[in-house]
Coordinates of C-alpha atoms in Angstrom, one line a residue:
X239 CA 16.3 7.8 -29.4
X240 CA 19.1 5.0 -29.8
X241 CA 20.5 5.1 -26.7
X242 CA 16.6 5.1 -25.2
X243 CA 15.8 2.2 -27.1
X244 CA 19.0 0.4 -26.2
X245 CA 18.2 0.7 -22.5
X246 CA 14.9 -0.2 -22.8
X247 CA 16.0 -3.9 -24.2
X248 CA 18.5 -4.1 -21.7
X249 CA 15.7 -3.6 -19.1
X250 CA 13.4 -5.8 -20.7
X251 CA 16.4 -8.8 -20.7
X252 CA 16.5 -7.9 -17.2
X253 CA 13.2 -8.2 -16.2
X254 CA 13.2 -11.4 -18.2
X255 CA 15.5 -12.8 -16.5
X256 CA 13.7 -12.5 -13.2
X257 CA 10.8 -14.8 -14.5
X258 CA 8.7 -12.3 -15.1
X259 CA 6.6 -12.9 -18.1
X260 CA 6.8 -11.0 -21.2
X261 CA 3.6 -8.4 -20.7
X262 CA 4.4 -7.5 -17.4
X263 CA 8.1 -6.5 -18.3
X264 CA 7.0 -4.1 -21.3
X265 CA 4.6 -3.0 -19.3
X266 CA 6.6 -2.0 -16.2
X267 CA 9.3 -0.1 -19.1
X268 CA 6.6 2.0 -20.2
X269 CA 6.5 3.3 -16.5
X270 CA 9.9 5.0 -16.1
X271 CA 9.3 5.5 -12.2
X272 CA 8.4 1.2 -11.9
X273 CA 11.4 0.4 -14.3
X274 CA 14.1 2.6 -12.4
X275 CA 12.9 1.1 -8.8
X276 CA 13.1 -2.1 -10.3
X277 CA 16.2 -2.3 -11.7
X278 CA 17.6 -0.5 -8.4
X279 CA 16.3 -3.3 -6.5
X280 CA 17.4 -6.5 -9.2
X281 CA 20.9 -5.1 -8.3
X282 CA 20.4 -4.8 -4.4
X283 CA 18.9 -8.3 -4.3
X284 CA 22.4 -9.0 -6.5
X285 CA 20.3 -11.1 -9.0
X286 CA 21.3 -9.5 -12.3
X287 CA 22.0 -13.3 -13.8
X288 CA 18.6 -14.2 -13.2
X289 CA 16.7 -15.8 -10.4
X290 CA 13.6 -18.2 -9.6
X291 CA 10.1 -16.7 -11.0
X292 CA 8.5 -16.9 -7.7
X293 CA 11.9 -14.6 -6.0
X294 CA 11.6 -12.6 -8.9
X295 CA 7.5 -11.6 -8.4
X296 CA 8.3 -10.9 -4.8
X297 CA 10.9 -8.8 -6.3
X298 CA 8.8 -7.1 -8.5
X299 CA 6.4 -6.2 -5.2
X300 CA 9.3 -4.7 -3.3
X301 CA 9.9 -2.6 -5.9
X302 CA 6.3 -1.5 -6.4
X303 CA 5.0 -1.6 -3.1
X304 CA 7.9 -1.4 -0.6
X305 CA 7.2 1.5 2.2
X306 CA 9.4 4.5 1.3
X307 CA 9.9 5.8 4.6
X308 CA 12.1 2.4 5.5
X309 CA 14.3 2.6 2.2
X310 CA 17.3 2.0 4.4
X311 CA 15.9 -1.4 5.5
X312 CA 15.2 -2.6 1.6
X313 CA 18.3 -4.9 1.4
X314 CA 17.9 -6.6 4.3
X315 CA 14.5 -7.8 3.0
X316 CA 15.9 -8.8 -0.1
X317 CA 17.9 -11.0 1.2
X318 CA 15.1 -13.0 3.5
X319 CA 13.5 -12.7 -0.1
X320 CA 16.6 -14.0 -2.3
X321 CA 17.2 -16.9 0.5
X322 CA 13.7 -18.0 0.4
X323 CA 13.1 -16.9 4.2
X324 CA 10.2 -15.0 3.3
X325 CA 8.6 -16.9 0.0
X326 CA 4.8 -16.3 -0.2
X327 CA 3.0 -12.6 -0.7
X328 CA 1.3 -12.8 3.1
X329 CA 4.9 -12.7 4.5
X330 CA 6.3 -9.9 2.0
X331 CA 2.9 -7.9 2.7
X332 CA 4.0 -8.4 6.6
X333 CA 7.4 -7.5 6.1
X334 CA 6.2 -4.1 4.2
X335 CA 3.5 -3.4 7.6
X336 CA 6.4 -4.1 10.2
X337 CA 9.2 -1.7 7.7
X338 CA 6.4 1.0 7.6
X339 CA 5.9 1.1 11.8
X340 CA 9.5 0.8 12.3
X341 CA 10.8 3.7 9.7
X342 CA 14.2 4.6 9.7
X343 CA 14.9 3.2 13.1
X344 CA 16.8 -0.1 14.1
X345 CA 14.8 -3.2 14.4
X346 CA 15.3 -6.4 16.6
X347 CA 15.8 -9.5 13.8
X348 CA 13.6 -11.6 16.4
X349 CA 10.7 -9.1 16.2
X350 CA 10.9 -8.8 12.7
X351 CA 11.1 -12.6 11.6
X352 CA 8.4 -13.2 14.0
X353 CA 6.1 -10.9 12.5
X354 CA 6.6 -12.0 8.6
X355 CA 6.4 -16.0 9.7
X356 CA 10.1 -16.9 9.0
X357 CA 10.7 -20.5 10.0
X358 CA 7.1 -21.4 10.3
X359 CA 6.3 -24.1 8.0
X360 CA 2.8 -24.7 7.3
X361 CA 2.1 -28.2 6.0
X362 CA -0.2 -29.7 3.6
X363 CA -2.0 -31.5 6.4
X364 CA -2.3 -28.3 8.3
X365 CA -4.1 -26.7 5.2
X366 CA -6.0 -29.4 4.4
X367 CA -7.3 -29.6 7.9
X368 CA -8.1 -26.1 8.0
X369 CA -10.1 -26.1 4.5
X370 CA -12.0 -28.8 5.7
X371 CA -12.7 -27.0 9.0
X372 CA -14.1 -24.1 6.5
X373 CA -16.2 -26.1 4.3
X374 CA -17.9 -27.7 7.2
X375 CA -18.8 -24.1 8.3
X376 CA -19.8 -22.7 4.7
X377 CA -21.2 -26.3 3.3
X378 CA -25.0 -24.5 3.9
X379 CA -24.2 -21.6 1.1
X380 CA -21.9 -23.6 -1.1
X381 CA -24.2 -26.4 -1.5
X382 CA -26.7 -23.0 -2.3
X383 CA -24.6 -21.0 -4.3
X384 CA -22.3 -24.0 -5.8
X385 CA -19.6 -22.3 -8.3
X386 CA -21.2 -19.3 -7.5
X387 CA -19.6 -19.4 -4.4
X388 CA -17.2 -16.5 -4.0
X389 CA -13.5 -18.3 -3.9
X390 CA -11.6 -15.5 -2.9
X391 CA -13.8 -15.1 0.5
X392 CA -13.2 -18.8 1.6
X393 CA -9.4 -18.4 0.5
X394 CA -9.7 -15.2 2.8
X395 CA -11.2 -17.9 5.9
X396 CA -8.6 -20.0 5.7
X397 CA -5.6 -17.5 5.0
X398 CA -6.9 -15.9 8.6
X399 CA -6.6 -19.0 10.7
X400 CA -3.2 -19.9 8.6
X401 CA -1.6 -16.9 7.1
X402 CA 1.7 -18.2 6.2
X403 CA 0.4 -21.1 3.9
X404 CA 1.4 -21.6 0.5
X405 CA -1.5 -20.2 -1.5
X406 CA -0.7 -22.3 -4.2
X407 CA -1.9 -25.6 -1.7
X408 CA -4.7 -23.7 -0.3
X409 CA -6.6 -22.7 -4.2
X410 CA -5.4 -26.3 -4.6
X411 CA -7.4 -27.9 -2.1
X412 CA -10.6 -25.5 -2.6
X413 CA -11.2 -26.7 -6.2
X414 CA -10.7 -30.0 -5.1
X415 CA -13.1 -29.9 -2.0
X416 CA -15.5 -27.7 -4.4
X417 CA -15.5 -30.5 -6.8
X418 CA -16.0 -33.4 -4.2
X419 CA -18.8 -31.4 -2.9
X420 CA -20.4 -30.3 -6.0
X421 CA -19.3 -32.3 -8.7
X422 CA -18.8 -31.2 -12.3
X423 CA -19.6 -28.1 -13.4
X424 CA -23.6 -27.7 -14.8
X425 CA -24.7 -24.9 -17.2
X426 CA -27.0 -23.5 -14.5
X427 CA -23.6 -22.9 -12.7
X428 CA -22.0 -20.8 -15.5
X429 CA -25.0 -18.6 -15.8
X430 CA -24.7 -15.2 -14.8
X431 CA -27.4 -14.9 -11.7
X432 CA -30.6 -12.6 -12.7
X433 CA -30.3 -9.1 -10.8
X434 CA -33.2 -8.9 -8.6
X435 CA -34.5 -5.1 -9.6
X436 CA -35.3 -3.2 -6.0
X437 CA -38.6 -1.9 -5.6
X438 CA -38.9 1.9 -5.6
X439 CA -39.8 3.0 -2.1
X440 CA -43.4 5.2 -2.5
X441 CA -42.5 8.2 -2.0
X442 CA -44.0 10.1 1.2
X443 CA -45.2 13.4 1.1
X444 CA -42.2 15.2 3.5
X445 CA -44.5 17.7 5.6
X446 CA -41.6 18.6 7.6
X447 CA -39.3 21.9 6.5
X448 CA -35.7 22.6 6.2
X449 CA -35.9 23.7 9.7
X450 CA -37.0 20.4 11.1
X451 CA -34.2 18.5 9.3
X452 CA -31.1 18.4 11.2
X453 CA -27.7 19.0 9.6
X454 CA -25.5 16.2 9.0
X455 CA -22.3 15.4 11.4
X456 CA -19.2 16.8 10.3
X457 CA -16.6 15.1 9.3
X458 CA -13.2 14.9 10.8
X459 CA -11.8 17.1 8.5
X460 CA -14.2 19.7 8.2
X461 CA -14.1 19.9 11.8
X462 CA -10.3 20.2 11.5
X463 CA -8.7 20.3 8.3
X464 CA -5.4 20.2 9.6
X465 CA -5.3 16.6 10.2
X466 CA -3.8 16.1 7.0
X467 CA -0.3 17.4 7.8
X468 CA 2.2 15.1 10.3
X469 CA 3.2 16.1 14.0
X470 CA 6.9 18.0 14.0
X471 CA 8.0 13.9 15.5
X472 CA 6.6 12.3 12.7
X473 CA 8.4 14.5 9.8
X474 CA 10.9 11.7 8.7
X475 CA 8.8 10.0 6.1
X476 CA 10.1 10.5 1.9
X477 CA 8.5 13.5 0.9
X478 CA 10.0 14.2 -2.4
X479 CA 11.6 11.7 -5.2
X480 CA 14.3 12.8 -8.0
X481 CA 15.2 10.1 -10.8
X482 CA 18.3 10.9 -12.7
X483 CA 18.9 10.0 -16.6
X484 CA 21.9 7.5 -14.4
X485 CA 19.3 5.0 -13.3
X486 CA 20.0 6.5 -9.7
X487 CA 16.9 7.9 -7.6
X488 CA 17.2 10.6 -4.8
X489 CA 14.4 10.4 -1.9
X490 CA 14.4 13.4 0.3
X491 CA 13.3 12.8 4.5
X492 CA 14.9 14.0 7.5
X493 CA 17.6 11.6 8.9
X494 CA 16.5 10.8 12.9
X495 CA 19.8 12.9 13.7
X496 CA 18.8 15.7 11.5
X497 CA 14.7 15.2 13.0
X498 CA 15.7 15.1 16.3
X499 CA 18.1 18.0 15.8
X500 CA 15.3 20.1 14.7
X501 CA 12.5 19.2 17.3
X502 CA 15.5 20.2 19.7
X503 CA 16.1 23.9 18.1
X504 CA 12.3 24.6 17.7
X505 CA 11.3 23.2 21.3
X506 CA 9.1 20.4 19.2
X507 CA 6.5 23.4 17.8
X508 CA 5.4 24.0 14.4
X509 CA 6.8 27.0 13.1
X510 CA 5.5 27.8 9.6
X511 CA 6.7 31.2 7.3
X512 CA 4.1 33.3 5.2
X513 CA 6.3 34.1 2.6
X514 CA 5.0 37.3 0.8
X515 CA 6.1 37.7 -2.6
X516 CA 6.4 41.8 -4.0
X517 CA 4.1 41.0 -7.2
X518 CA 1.1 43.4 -7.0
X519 CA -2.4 42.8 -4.8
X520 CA -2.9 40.2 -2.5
X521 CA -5.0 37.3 -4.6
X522 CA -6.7 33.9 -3.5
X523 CA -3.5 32.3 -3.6
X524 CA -1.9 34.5 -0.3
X525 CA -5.4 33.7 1.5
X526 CA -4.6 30.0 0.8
X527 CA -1.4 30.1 2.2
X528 CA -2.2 32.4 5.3
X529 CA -4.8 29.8 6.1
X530 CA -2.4 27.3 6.0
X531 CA 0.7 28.6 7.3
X532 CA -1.2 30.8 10.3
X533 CA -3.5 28.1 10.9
X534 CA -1.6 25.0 10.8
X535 CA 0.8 27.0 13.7
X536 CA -2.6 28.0 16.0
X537 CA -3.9 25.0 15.6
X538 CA -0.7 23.5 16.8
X539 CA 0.6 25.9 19.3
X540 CA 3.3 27.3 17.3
X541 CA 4.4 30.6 15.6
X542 CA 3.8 31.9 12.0
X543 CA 6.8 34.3 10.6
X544 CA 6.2 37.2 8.5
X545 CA 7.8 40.2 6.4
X546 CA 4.7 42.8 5.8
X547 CA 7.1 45.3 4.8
X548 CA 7.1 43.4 1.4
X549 CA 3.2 44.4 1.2
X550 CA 4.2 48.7 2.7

């Protein structure tokens, strides 16, 4: 119980350390899979001493959000993270989209800092230009709804036409213009608008019988319930995670040489195993897995192996 309670302060100095404030970090040691991906990535980012709060929330992302089937491409980002290269949450969550598409493979630098918005400087002219532009547009419903208005949706306009602003300038600016527009705040504004109740429909008498009433359209799934499970080409993503008392974490995929390995010995088909076990009468569970394993190879034009001396 010591030696658990010894590591947890040593996380929490940690996590300290990287600005984080004080309720976040206990929080994230109550999770043991959070606390071991973060301090896995504090020492790939190499910033054990302690960094700038706003590196160290980026951090804190990577570590929670960061795609697992691109693990191998983690440090890299850290460092455009560490360096201040990529230093606002729109990047980082364009970084995560272009890791994700790209997988395990090699990337071109160019592509990649080109889709994350490194080097583009937005300034505070360009923002304040742009929230302008979007108050002129909205002035109709802001003037109606005053501090009503929904923030969020007219941060959303202007982070569409300028996506790597600092979102700090930008919430900046929109109080400001809100309160040039509107003035102070009145105690009509912080009343909670009165829910209109909807009117009950009247209820028509429904002559017409089950018959008449056409069925509803599938959906994808129940039209094919096999959807769910990747192409033979696409079976390179994590699908299992191991964490170790060591602070070390094991993520099982295919490598692309072991993939491509594969996809070359089985001709790229689906070949799935039925494997019976010699514990009494066939139960639910068998059907389950014969739907699975003999369907999912039909459906894909592969083969299904089988031992039925195990049931003889």
């Amino acid at each position: 119980m010591a030696v658990k309670d010894e590591n947890g302060e040593k996380a929490l100095e940690l996590f300290l350390k990287i600005g984080l404030d004080e309720r976040t970090a206990k929080n994230t040691i109550a999770n043991n899979k959070v606390t071991t991906n973060l301090i896995a990535v504090i020492h790939e980012a190499a910033v054990t001493d302690g960094c700038d709060r706003a590196i160290g929330n980026l951090i804190y992302t990577v570590a929670t959000k960061y795609p697992a089937n691109a693990l191998m491409h983690r440090p890299t980002l850290l460092k455009y993270v560490v360096s201040s290269k990529i230093k606002i949450p729109a990047q980082l969550e364009a970084a995560f989209s272009f890791l994700a598409d790209t997988g395990s493979d090699d990337f071109k630098v160019i592509e990649f800092e080109e889709a994350c918005g490194v080097g583009v400087e937005v300034s505070e002219e360009d923002i304040e230009k742009t929230v302008s532009e979007i108050f002129d547009e909205y002035k109709n419903v802001i003037l109606e709804q005053r501090y009503r208005i929904n923030v969020g949706e007219l941060f959303g306009h202007v982070r569409k036409r300028q996506p790597w602003a600092d979102p700090k300038i930008v919430k900046q600016l929109i109080d400001a213009k809100l309160y040039a527009l509107l003035g102070e705040r009145t105690a009509a504004d912080n009343e909670k608008p009165i829910k209109k109740k909807k009117e009950k429909p009247v209820k028509v008498e429904d002559k017409s019988t089950a018959d008449d009433v056409p069925p509803p359209n599938p959906s994808e799934e129940e039209l094919n319930p096999f959807l769910i499970f990747p192409s033979p080409e696409e079976n390179f993503k994590v699908h299992t995670e191991v964490f170790f008392s060591d602070g070390s974490v094991l993520r099982a995929c295919n490598s692309k040489e072991t993939l491509e390995k594969h996809l070359k010995a089985t001709q790229g088909k689906v070949l799935t195993r039925f494997p019976p076990e010699p514990n009494g009468y066939l139960h639910i569970g068998h059907a389950k897995a014969m739907f699975v394993d003999f369907g999912l190879a039909r459906e894909r034009g592969g083969g299904c192996y089988l031992r039925w001396d195990y049931f003889v």
